[in-house]
């Protein structure tokens, strides 16, 4: 299957995106922010479709919106807690706007499906270079903030006492998440970002409590699920996004079972 | 050199005065219990010593200088720590994350840092907890890791904010004894906030009692008496001594925070 250009491109794009999502997702899950990733991708939809409308690649519109939303979420921070309804209304407005923008764009059916559910087999080779560039920026940014990020995540009070600005860390991290979400949508689409950003990270954290090992495992799982998903899509002709989400879910389910204490497992059997 | 000097210090939160013109001097190597009911300003005082909030008036000197200059010589165990118990991380990473955690970059831990973490864990008898997940630890075990974290960086002054609060009474005495041993071993100055004085009775050198916006500092016998506390809190308070324990009772049938917590020393 690697004889085909589009398959080679799909594996390249999938690998880049999976590494980013697995690494960023680890911190996202550790910070209990899983749904922030979901929310950012929804906001990105309006950006992506708006970009199509003014003849820019959807990736850039999406990126602009996820980054802006990341900054807003970071700045508002605690004030967003318990504001589920306000947040939900903004998210649905964004999806609604996206639908409106698509309405003005003539050939929108395939575009929409690709945006919402991803189509890794349709990634152009030019786009792979964009993804790679974004991935490098994203991973460097993550590496630079990772030390105070880990400190602030584990013990915010102590970190603050030692001079870490929790607000700054939160804004910077959510910008990194915005970048990662924009990448993830290229593979699994806006609605399925959870599968790459949260699934592997949550699985890794169930399997290992060792910081570095779990972080690497998270990225490795994301890559494995993506590769296997693309391969299965090739064999079955089913959408890769389905396979990736299914594998992500399966891995999480298995980890749940594996990390159960032995006694509880015996009981379950 | 004194560890802490408070000179006519007034502290406010959100524009509301919490502590008003308090004076206190804590010498190096002292173990001081900071007592007072909820909202009396114990946490606020620790934050001021850490330099997180500036006094409205008066002066705070920590280890001979302004609070900020002493920040690296202070070990701190914060009161708020609700989210910690669910972390999917092992004890080692939990403690090591605080090593120079304020710096940018990748959280690599060098050989020296690793030795420091190991030493801190050993000091609080938590070496065996390094490989266990935080989420599987008991309250007392987690407490020891938090103490290990506060001991990183060789502090001279330890600020422990309500370390007993989530512990069963029977573990409270052990926790205090551990702090006392470490304090003696390293020659530290300790400020230990608590609701209940009883678990601390055998270990403290002096108590700093906060109430009614004021403070009283002295030995247990000097401060924890009816007349002193009544004057401080501006309400009639009686102090009862039973079985070597102390019960503080406020008037009008209202029990002070300690009255319903003395079960610990009855046992
Ligand atoms: N972060 C804060 N922001 C505003 N007010 C606070 C904050 N923390 C405490 N307070 C207020 O300051 C007063 C003293 O609180 P605190 O120092 O936490 O008391 P304690 O630790 O003795 O229970 C209380 O009235 C409390 O409501
Ligand atoms: Mg407090």
Coordinates of C-alpha atoms and ligand atoms in Angstrom, one line a residue:
Chain A
X1 CA 0.0 0.0 0.0
X2 CA 3.0 2.2 0.3
X3 CA 3.3 2.2 -3.5
X4 CA 0.7 4.9 -3.6
X5 CA 1.7 8.6 -3.1
X6 CA -1.5 9.4 -1.2
X7 CA -0.8 6.5 1.2
X8 CA 2.8 7.7 1.9
X9 CA 1.5 11.2 2.4
X10 CA -1.2 9.9 4.7
X11 CA 1.3 8.0 6.9
X12 CA 3.6 11.0 7.0
X13 CA 0.8 13.4 8.0
X14 CA -0.7 10.9 10.4
X15 CA 2.7 10.4 12.2
X16 CA 3.5 14.1 12.6
X17 CA 0.0 14.9 13.9
X18 CA -0.1 11.8 16.2
X19 CA 3.3 12.7 17.9
X20 CA 2.1 16.2 18.6
X21 CA -1.3 15.1 19.9
X22 CA 0.1 12.4 22.1
X23 CA 2.6 14.7 23.7
X24 CA 0.3 17.8 24.1
X25 CA -2.6 15.5 25.1
X26 CA -0.6 14.1 28.0
X27 CA -0.5 17.5 29.7
X28 CA -4.0 18.2 28.7
X29 CA -5.3 15.2 30.5
X30 CA -3.0 15.7 33.4
X31 CA -4.5 19.2 33.8
X32 CA -8.1 17.8 33.6
X33 CA -8.6 19.9 30.5
X34 CA -9.7 17.2 28.1
X35 CA -12.8 19.1 27.1
X36 CA -10.8 22.3 26.4
X37 CA -9.4 20.4 23.4
X38 CA -12.9 19.5 22.2
X39 CA -14.1 23.1 22.7
X40 CA -11.1 24.6 20.8
X41 CA -11.8 22.4 17.8
X42 CA -15.4 23.5 17.6
X43 CA -14.3 27.2 17.6
X44 CA -11.9 26.3 14.9
X45 CA -14.8 25.2 12.6
X46 CA -15.9 28.7 11.9
X47 CA -12.3 29.7 11.2
X48 CA -11.8 26.8 8.8
X49 CA -15.0 27.4 6.8
X50 CA -14.5 31.2 6.8
X51 CA -11.0 30.7 5.4
X52 CA -12.4 28.5 2.6
X53 CA -14.8 31.3 1.8
X54 CA -12.1 33.9 1.3
X55 CA -9.9 31.4 -0.6
X56 CA -7.4 30.6 2.1
X57 CA -6.5 27.0 3.1
X58 CA -8.8 25.9 5.9
X59 CA -5.8 25.0 8.1
X60 CA -4.8 28.7 8.5
X61 CA -8.3 29.9 9.4
X62 CA -8.7 27.1 11.8
X63 CA -5.3 27.8 13.4
X64 CA -6.2 31.5 13.8
X65 CA -9.4 30.7 15.6
X66 CA -8.0 27.9 17.8
X67 CA -5.1 30.1 18.9
X68 CA -7.4 33.1 19.7
X69 CA -9.8 30.8 21.6
X70 CA -6.8 29.3 23.5
X71 CA -5.7 32.7 24.6
X72 CA -9.2 33.7 25.6
X73 CA -9.7 30.5 27.6
X74 CA -6.3 30.9 29.3
X75 CA -7.0 34.5 30.3
X76 CA -10.6 33.9 31.5
X77 CA -9.3 30.7 33.3
X78 CA -11.2 30.2 36.5
X79 CA -14.0 32.5 35.5
X80 CA -15.0 29.9 32.9
X81 CA -15.6 27.3 35.5
X82 CA -19.3 26.6 35.9
X83 CA -20.1 28.6 32.8
X84 CA -20.9 25.5 30.8
X85 CA -24.0 27.1 29.2
X86 CA -22.2 30.2 28.1
X87 CA -19.3 28.1 26.7
X88 CA -21.8 25.7 25.0
X89 CA -23.6 28.6 23.3
X90 CA -20.4 30.0 21.9
X91 CA -19.4 26.6 20.6
X92 CA -22.7 26.0 18.9
X93 CA -22.6 29.6 17.5
X94 CA -19.2 28.7 16.0
X95 CA -20.5 25.6 14.4
X96 CA -23.6 27.5 13.1
X97 CA -21.4 30.2 11.6
X98 CA -19.4 27.5 10.0
X99 CA -22.5 26.1 8.4
X100 CA -23.4 29.5 7.1
X101 CA -20.0 30.1 5.6
X102 CA -20.2 26.7 3.8
X103 CA -23.6 27.6 2.5
X104 CA -22.0 30.4 0.5
X105 CA -19.4 28.1 -0.8
X106 CA -20.6 26.0 -3.7
X107 CA -19.0 22.6 -3.6
X108 CA -19.3 22.2 0.1
X109 CA -20.4 18.6 0.8
X110 CA -17.1 16.9 0.7
X111 CA -15.4 19.9 2.3
X112 CA -17.8 19.7 5.2
X113 CA -17.3 16.0 5.8
X114 CA -13.6 16.3 5.6
X115 CA -13.6 19.2 8.1
X116 CA -15.9 17.6 10.5
X117 CA -14.6 14.0 10.4
X118 CA -11.2 14.4 8.8
X119 CA -9.7 12.7 5.8
X120 CA -6.1 11.8 6.3
X121 CA -6.1 10.1 2.9
X122 CA -6.8 13.4 1.2
X123 CA -4.0 15.4 2.7
X124 CA -1.9 17.0 0.0
X125 CA 1.9 16.7 0.1
X126 CA 2.2 20.5 0.3
X127 CA 0.1 20.3 3.5
X128 CA 2.4 17.7 5.0
X129 CA 5.1 20.4 5.1
X130 CA 2.7 22.8 6.7
X131 CA 1.9 20.2 9.3
X132 CA 5.6 19.4 9.9
X133 CA 6.4 23.1 10.4
X134 CA 3.5 23.6 12.8
X135 CA 4.5 20.4 14.7
X136 CA 8.0 21.6 15.2
X137 CA 6.8 25.0 16.5
X138 CA 4.3 23.2 18.8
X139 CA 6.7 20.7 20.2
X140 CA 9.4 23.3 20.8
X141 CA 6.9 25.6 22.6
X142 CA 5.8 22.6 24.7
X143 CA 9.3 21.7 25.6
X144 CA 10.1 25.3 26.7
X145 CA 7.1 25.6 29.0
X146 CA 7.0 21.9 30.1
X147 CA 8.9 22.4 33.4
X148 CA 6.8 25.2 34.9
X149 CA 3.8 23.6 33.3
X150 CA 4.3 20.3 35.1
X151 CA 5.0 22.2 38.4
X152 CA 1.9 24.3 38.1
X153 CA -0.2 21.4 37.1
X154 CA 0.9 19.2 40.0
X155 CA 0.9 21.8 42.7
X156 CA -0.5 25.2 41.6
X157 CA -0.3 26.8 45.0
X158 CA 3.3 25.9 45.5
X159 CA 4.2 26.9 42.0
X160 CA 2.7 30.3 42.5
X161 CA 4.6 30.7 45.8
X162 CA 7.8 30.0 43.9
X163 CA 7.1 32.7 41.4
X164 CA 5.4 30.8 38.5
X165 CA 2.6 32.9 36.9
X166 CA -0.2 30.4 36.6
X167 CA -2.1 32.7 34.2
X168 CA 0.9 32.9 31.8
X169 CA 1.5 29.2 31.9
X170 CA -2.2 28.6 31.2
X171 CA -2.4 30.9 28.3
X172 CA 0.8 29.6 26.7
X173 CA -0.3 26.0 27.2
X174 CA -3.7 26.6 25.7
X175 CA -2.0 28.2 22.6
X176 CA 0.0 25.1 22.3
X177 CA -3.2 23.1 22.5
X178 CA -4.7 25.4 19.8
X179 CA -1.8 24.4 17.5
X180 CA -2.2 20.7 18.3
X181 CA -6.0 20.8 17.7
X182 CA -5.5 22.5 14.3
X183 CA -3.1 19.6 13.5
X184 CA -5.4 17.0 14.8
X185 CA -8.3 18.1 12.7
X186 CA -6.3 17.4 9.6
X187 CA -6.4 13.7 10.5
X188 CA -9.5 13.1 12.4
X189 CA -11.5 16.2 11.8
X190 CA -13.1 18.7 14.2
X191 CA -15.6 16.4 15.9
X192 CA -13.1 13.6 16.6
X193 CA -10.2 15.5 18.1
X194 CA -10.8 13.7 21.3
X195 CA -9.6 10.4 19.7
X196 CA -6.1 11.7 19.2
X197 CA -5.7 14.3 21.9
X198 CA -7.3 12.5 24.8
X199 CA -7.6 8.8 24.1
X200 CA -3.9 7.9 23.9
X201 CA -2.9 10.2 26.8
X202 CA -5.6 8.9 29.1
X203 CA -4.6 5.3 28.2
X204 CA -0.9 6.0 28.9
X205 CA -1.7 7.6 32.2
X206 CA -3.7 4.5 33.2
X207 CA -0.7 2.3 32.3
X208 CA 2.1 4.2 33.8
X209 CA 2.6 6.7 36.6
X210 CA 6.1 7.5 35.4
X211 CA 6.1 11.0 33.9
X212 CA 8.5 10.5 31.1
X213 CA 7.4 6.9 30.3
X214 CA 3.8 7.9 30.2
X215 CA 4.5 10.9 28.0
X216 CA 6.4 8.8 25.5
X217 CA 3.8 6.0 25.7
X218 CA 1.1 8.6 24.9
X219 CA 2.8 9.7 21.7
X220 CA 3.6 6.1 20.8
X221 CA 0.0 5.0 21.2
X222 CA -1.2 7.9 19.1
X223 CA 1.2 7.0 16.4
X224 CA 0.3 3.3 16.6
X225 CA -3.4 3.9 16.5
X226 CA -3.0 6.3 13.5
X227 CA -0.8 3.9 11.5
X228 CA -3.1 0.9 12.2
X229 CA -6.1 3.0 11.5
X230 CA -4.8 4.1 8.1
X231 CA -3.8 0.6 7.2
X232 CA -7.1 -0.8 8.2
X233 CA -8.9 1.9 6.2
X234 CA -6.8 0.8 3.2
X235 CA -7.7 -2.8 3.6
X236 CA -11.4 -2.3 4.3
X237 CA -12.1 0.9 2.4
X238 CA -13.8 2.2 5.6
X239 CA -12.9 5.8 6.7
X240 CA -9.6 6.0 8.5
X241 CA -11.2 8.3 11.1
X242 CA -13.5 5.5 12.1
X243 CA -10.6 3.1 12.6
X244 CA -8.6 5.6 14.5
X245 CA -11.4 6.5 16.9
X246 CA -12.3 2.8 17.3
X247 CA -8.6 1.9 18.1
X248 CA -8.3 4.8 20.5
X249 CA -11.4 3.6 22.3
X250 CA -10.3 0.0 22.3
X251 CA -6.9 0.9 23.7
X252 CA -8.5 2.9 26.5
X253 CA -10.9 0.1 27.3
X254 CA -8.0 -2.4 27.5
X255 CA -5.9 -0.1 29.7
X256 CA -8.9 0.2 32.0
X257 CA -8.9 -3.5 32.4
X258 CA -5.1 -3.9 32.7
X259 CA -4.8 -1.2 35.4
X260 CA -7.5 -2.7 37.5
X261 CA -6.1 -4.2 40.8
X262 CA -5.7 -7.9 40.5
X263 CA -8.4 -8.7 43.1
X264 CA -11.0 -6.6 41.3
X265 CA -10.0 -8.2 38.0
X266 CA -10.6 -11.7 39.4
X267 CA -14.0 -10.6 40.6
X268 CA -14.9 -9.1 37.2
X269 CA -14.0 -12.5 35.6
Chain B
X1 CA 19.5 36.5 63.3
X2 CA 15.7 36.0 63.8
X3 CA 13.8 33.9 61.4
X4 CA 10.8 36.1 61.2
X5 CA 10.1 39.7 62.5
X6 CA 6.7 41.2 62.2
X7 CA 6.6 44.9 63.1
X8 CA 3.2 46.5 63.4
X9 CA 2.0 44.5 60.4
X10 CA -1.4 44.9 58.9
X11 CA -2.6 42.5 56.3
X12 CA -5.7 42.8 54.1
X13 CA -7.4 40.6 51.6
X14 CA -9.8 42.1 49.0
X15 CA -9.6 45.4 50.9
X16 CA -10.7 43.8 54.1
X17 CA -8.3 43.9 57.0
X18 CA -7.5 40.4 58.3
X19 CA -4.7 41.1 60.7
X20 CA -4.2 44.5 62.3
X21 CA -0.8 45.8 63.6
X22 CA 0.6 42.6 64.8
X23 CA 4.0 42.3 66.3
X24 CA 5.9 39.0 66.6
X25 CA 9.4 37.7 66.5
X26 CA 10.3 34.1 65.8
X27 CA 13.8 33.1 66.6
X28 CA 15.9 30.8 64.4
X29 CA 15.3 27.1 65.2
X30 CA 11.9 27.6 66.8
X31 CA 8.9 25.4 66.2
X32 CA 5.9 27.7 66.4
X33 CA 2.3 26.5 66.1
X34 CA 0.1 29.1 64.5
X35 CA -3.4 28.7 65.8
X36 CA -6.8 30.3 65.3
X37 CA -10.2 29.5 64.0
X38 CA -11.2 29.4 60.3
X39 CA -10.7 32.8 58.7
X40 CA -8.5 34.2 61.5
X41 CA -5.7 34.8 59.0
X42 CA -3.3 31.9 59.3
X43 CA -2.9 31.3 55.6
X44 CA -2.9 35.1 55.0
X45 CA 0.1 35.4 57.4
X46 CA 2.0 32.6 55.6
X47 CA 1.3 34.3 52.3
X48 CA 2.7 37.5 53.6
X49 CA 5.9 35.8 54.9
X50 CA 6.3 34.2 51.4
X51 CA 6.0 37.6 49.9
X52 CA 2.8 36.8 48.0
X53 CA 0.9 39.7 49.5
X54 CA 2.5 42.9 50.8
X55 CA 1.6 44.3 54.2
X56 CA -0.7 47.4 54.2
X57 CA 1.5 48.9 56.9
X58 CA 4.4 47.8 59.0
X59 CA 7.3 45.7 58.1
X60 CA 8.0 42.0 57.6
X61 CA 11.5 40.7 57.8
X62 CA 12.3 37.0 56.9
X63 CA 15.7 35.6 57.6
X64 CA 17.0 39.1 58.0
X65 CA 15.6 40.6 54.8
X66 CA 12.4 41.4 52.9
X67 CA 10.2 38.4 52.2
X68 CA 11.0 38.2 48.5
X69 CA 14.8 37.9 49.2
X70 CA 14.2 34.9 51.4
X71 CA 11.9 33.1 49.0
X72 CA 14.4 30.4 48.1
X73 CA 15.2 29.6 51.7
X74 CA 11.5 28.9 52.5
X75 CA 9.9 25.5 52.2
X76 CA 6.2 25.7 51.9
X77 CA 3.4 23.2 52.2
X78 CA 0.2 24.9 50.9
X79 CA -3.2 24.3 52.5
X80 CA -5.1 23.9 49.2
X81 CA -4.2 20.5 47.7
X82 CA -7.5 19.0 46.8
X83 CA -6.6 18.0 43.2
X84 CA -3.4 16.3 44.1
X85 CA -4.8 13.0 45.4
X86 CA -6.0 12.0 41.9
X87 CA -2.7 12.5 40.1
X88 CA -1.7 9.6 37.8
X89 CA 2.0 10.2 38.8
X90 CA 4.4 8.3 41.0
X91 CA 5.8 9.8 44.2
X92 CA 9.2 10.5 42.7
X93 CA 7.8 12.6 39.8
X94 CA 5.5 14.4 42.2
X95 CA 8.4 15.5 44.4
X96 CA 10.9 16.0 41.6
X97 CA 8.5 18.3 39.7
X98 CA 9.2 21.0 42.4
X99 CA 12.9 21.0 41.8
X100 CA 13.6 24.4 40.1
X101 CA 10.1 24.1 38.7
X102 CA 9.9 27.8 38.1
X103 CA 12.5 27.7 35.4
X104 CA 11.7 27.4 31.7
X105 CA 12.6 24.3 29.7
X106 CA 12.3 20.6 29.8
X107 CA 11.9 19.1 33.3
X108 CA 15.2 17.2 33.2
X109 CA 16.6 16.3 36.6
X110 CA 20.3 16.2 36.9
X111 CA 22.4 14.0 39.2
X112 CA 22.6 16.6 41.9
X113 CA 18.8 17.2 41.8
X114 CA 18.2 13.5 41.9
X115 CA 20.3 13.2 45.0
X116 CA 18.4 16.0 46.6
X117 CA 15.0 14.4 45.9
X118 CA 16.3 11.1 47.3
X119 CA 17.6 12.8 50.4
X120 CA 14.3 14.6 51.0
X121 CA 12.4 11.4 50.6
X122 CA 14.7 9.6 53.0
X123 CA 14.4 12.3 55.5
X124 CA 10.7 11.8 55.8
X125 CA 10.9 8.0 55.5
X126 CA 9.1 8.1 52.1
X127 CA 11.8 6.3 49.9
X128 CA 9.4 3.4 49.4
X129 CA 6.7 5.8 48.1
X130 CA 8.8 6.9 45.1
X131 CA 7.5 4.3 42.8
X132 CA 3.9 4.3 43.9
X133 CA 1.2 6.3 42.2
X134 CA -0.1 9.2 44.2
X135 CA -3.6 8.2 43.6
X136 CA -3.0 5.0 45.6
X137 CA -1.5 6.6 48.6
X138 CA -3.1 7.1 52.0
X139 CA -3.5 10.6 53.4
X140 CA -0.5 10.1 55.7
X141 CA 1.7 8.9 52.9
X142 CA 0.8 11.8 50.7
X143 CA 1.5 14.1 53.6
X144 CA 5.1 12.8 53.8
X145 CA 5.6 13.4 50.1
X146 CA 4.3 16.9 50.5
X147 CA 6.7 17.4 53.4
X148 CA 9.6 16.0 51.3
X149 CA 8.7 18.5 48.6
X150 CA 8.7 21.4 51.1
X151 CA 12.2 20.2 52.2
X152 CA 13.7 20.5 48.7
X153 CA 16.3 23.1 48.1
X154 CA 17.6 23.1 51.7
X155 CA 15.2 25.6 53.2
X156 CA 15.9 27.3 56.6
X157 CA 12.3 28.1 57.3
X158 CA 9.4 25.7 56.9
X159 CA 5.8 27.1 56.5
X160 CA 3.3 24.2 56.9
X161 CA -0.3 25.2 56.3
X162 CA -2.7 22.9 58.1
X163 CA -0.8 19.7 57.4
X164 CA -3.0 17.8 59.8
X165 CA -6.3 18.7 58.2
X166 CA -6.9 15.5 56.1
X167 CA -5.3 13.1 58.6
X168 CA -7.1 10.8 61.0
X169 CA -6.5 11.9 64.6
X170 CA -4.4 8.8 65.3
X171 CA -2.0 9.8 62.5
X172 CA -1.8 13.4 63.5
X173 CA 0.6 12.8 66.4
X174 CA 2.9 10.8 64.2
X175 CA 2.9 13.6 61.6
X176 CA 3.8 16.2 64.1
X177 CA 6.6 14.0 65.6
X178 CA 8.0 13.6 62.1
X179 CA 8.1 17.3 61.5
X180 CA 9.7 17.8 64.9
X181 CA 12.4 15.3 64.2
X182 CA 13.2 16.7 60.8
X183 CA 13.2 20.2 62.3
X184 CA 15.7 19.2 65.0
X185 CA 17.9 17.3 62.6
X186 CA 18.2 20.2 60.1
X187 CA 18.0 23.0 62.6
X188 CA 14.9 24.5 60.8
X189 CA 12.5 27.2 61.9
X190 CA 8.9 25.9 61.6
X191 CA 5.6 27.7 61.4
X192 CA 2.9 25.0 61.6
X193 CA -0.7 26.1 61.3
X194 CA -3.4 24.1 62.9
X195 CA -7.0 24.1 64.2
X196 CA -6.2 21.9 67.2
X197 CA -3.3 22.5 69.5
X198 CA -3.4 19.0 71.1
X199 CA -1.4 17.0 68.6
X200 CA 1.3 19.7 68.8
X201 CA 1.5 20.1 72.6
X202 CA 4.6 17.9 73.0
X203 CA 6.5 19.5 70.1
X204 CA 5.9 23.2 70.0
X205 CA 8.3 25.7 71.5
X206 CA 5.7 28.5 71.3
X207 CA 2.3 29.3 69.9
X208 CA 1.1 32.2 67.8
X209 CA -2.6 32.6 68.4
X210 CA -4.5 34.6 65.9
X211 CA -8.0 36.0 66.6
X212 CA -10.0 39.2 66.4
X213 CA -7.5 40.6 63.9
X214 CA -4.7 40.4 66.5
X215 CA -2.1 38.0 67.6
X216 CA -0.6 36.6 70.8
X217 CA 2.8 34.9 70.9
X218 CA 4.2 33.0 73.7
X219 CA 4.5 29.5 75.3
X220 CA 1.4 27.4 75.6
X221 CA 1.1 28.3 79.3
X222 CA 1.4 32.0 78.6
X223 CA -1.0 32.3 75.6
X224 CA -3.5 29.5 75.8
X225 CA -5.3 30.8 78.9
X226 CA -8.8 32.1 79.4
X227 CA -7.9 35.8 80.0
X228 CA -5.4 36.1 77.1
X229 CA -7.7 34.5 74.5
X230 CA -10.7 36.4 75.8
X231 CA -8.9 39.7 75.4
X232 CA -7.5 38.7 72.0
X233 CA -10.9 37.6 70.5
X234 CA -12.9 40.1 72.5
X235 CA -15.3 37.4 73.7
X236 CA -15.4 35.3 76.9
X237 CA -13.3 32.2 76.4
X238 CA -12.4 29.4 78.8
X239 CA -9.5 27.1 78.6
X240 CA -10.0 23.6 80.2
X241 CA -7.2 21.2 80.8
X242 CA -8.3 17.5 80.8
X243 CA -6.0 14.5 80.7
X244 CA -3.1 16.6 79.7
X245 CA -5.0 17.9 76.7
X246 CA -6.5 21.4 76.2
X247 CA -10.0 22.4 75.3
X248 CA -10.8 25.9 74.3
X249 CA -14.5 26.8 74.8
X250 CA -16.1 30.1 73.8
X251 CA -19.0 31.6 75.7
X252 CA -22.7 31.7 74.8
X253 CA -22.8 27.9 74.3
X254 CA -20.8 28.4 71.2
X255 CA -17.9 26.0 71.0
X256 CA -14.7 27.2 69.6
X257 CA -13.0 25.2 66.9
X258 CA -11.0 23.1 69.3
X259 CA -13.8 22.0 71.6
X260 CA -15.1 19.4 69.2
X261 CA -11.7 18.2 68.1
X262 CA -10.2 17.1 71.3
X263 CA -11.1 13.4 70.7
X264 CA -7.6 13.0 69.6
X265 CA -5.9 13.3 73.0
X266 CA -8.7 11.5 74.8
X267 CA -7.7 8.2 73.2
Ligands
LIG1 N1 -7.3 34.4 48.2 C1 -8.1 35.1 49.0 N2 -8.7 36.2 48.4 C2 -9.5 37.0 49.2 N3 -9.8 36.8 50.4 C3 -9.2 35.7 51.1 C4 -8.4 34.9 50.4 N4 -8.0 33.9 51.2 C5 -8.6 34.2 52.4 N5 -9.3 35.3 52.3 C6 -10.1 35.9 53.4 O1 -9.1 36.3 54.4 C7 -9.6 36.0 55.7 C8 -8.5 35.1 56.3 O2 -8.4 33.9 55.7 P1 -7.3 32.8 55.9 O3 -6.0 33.6 56.0 O4 -7.4 31.8 54.8 O5 -7.7 32.2 57.3 P2 -7.2 30.8 57.9 O6 -6.1 30.3 57.1 O7 -6.9 31.2 59.3 O8 -8.4 30.0 57.9 C9 -10.9 35.3 55.5 O9 -11.9 36.2 55.8 C10 -10.9 34.9 54.1 O10 -12.3 34.9 53.6
LIG2 MG1 -5.9 28.6 56.1

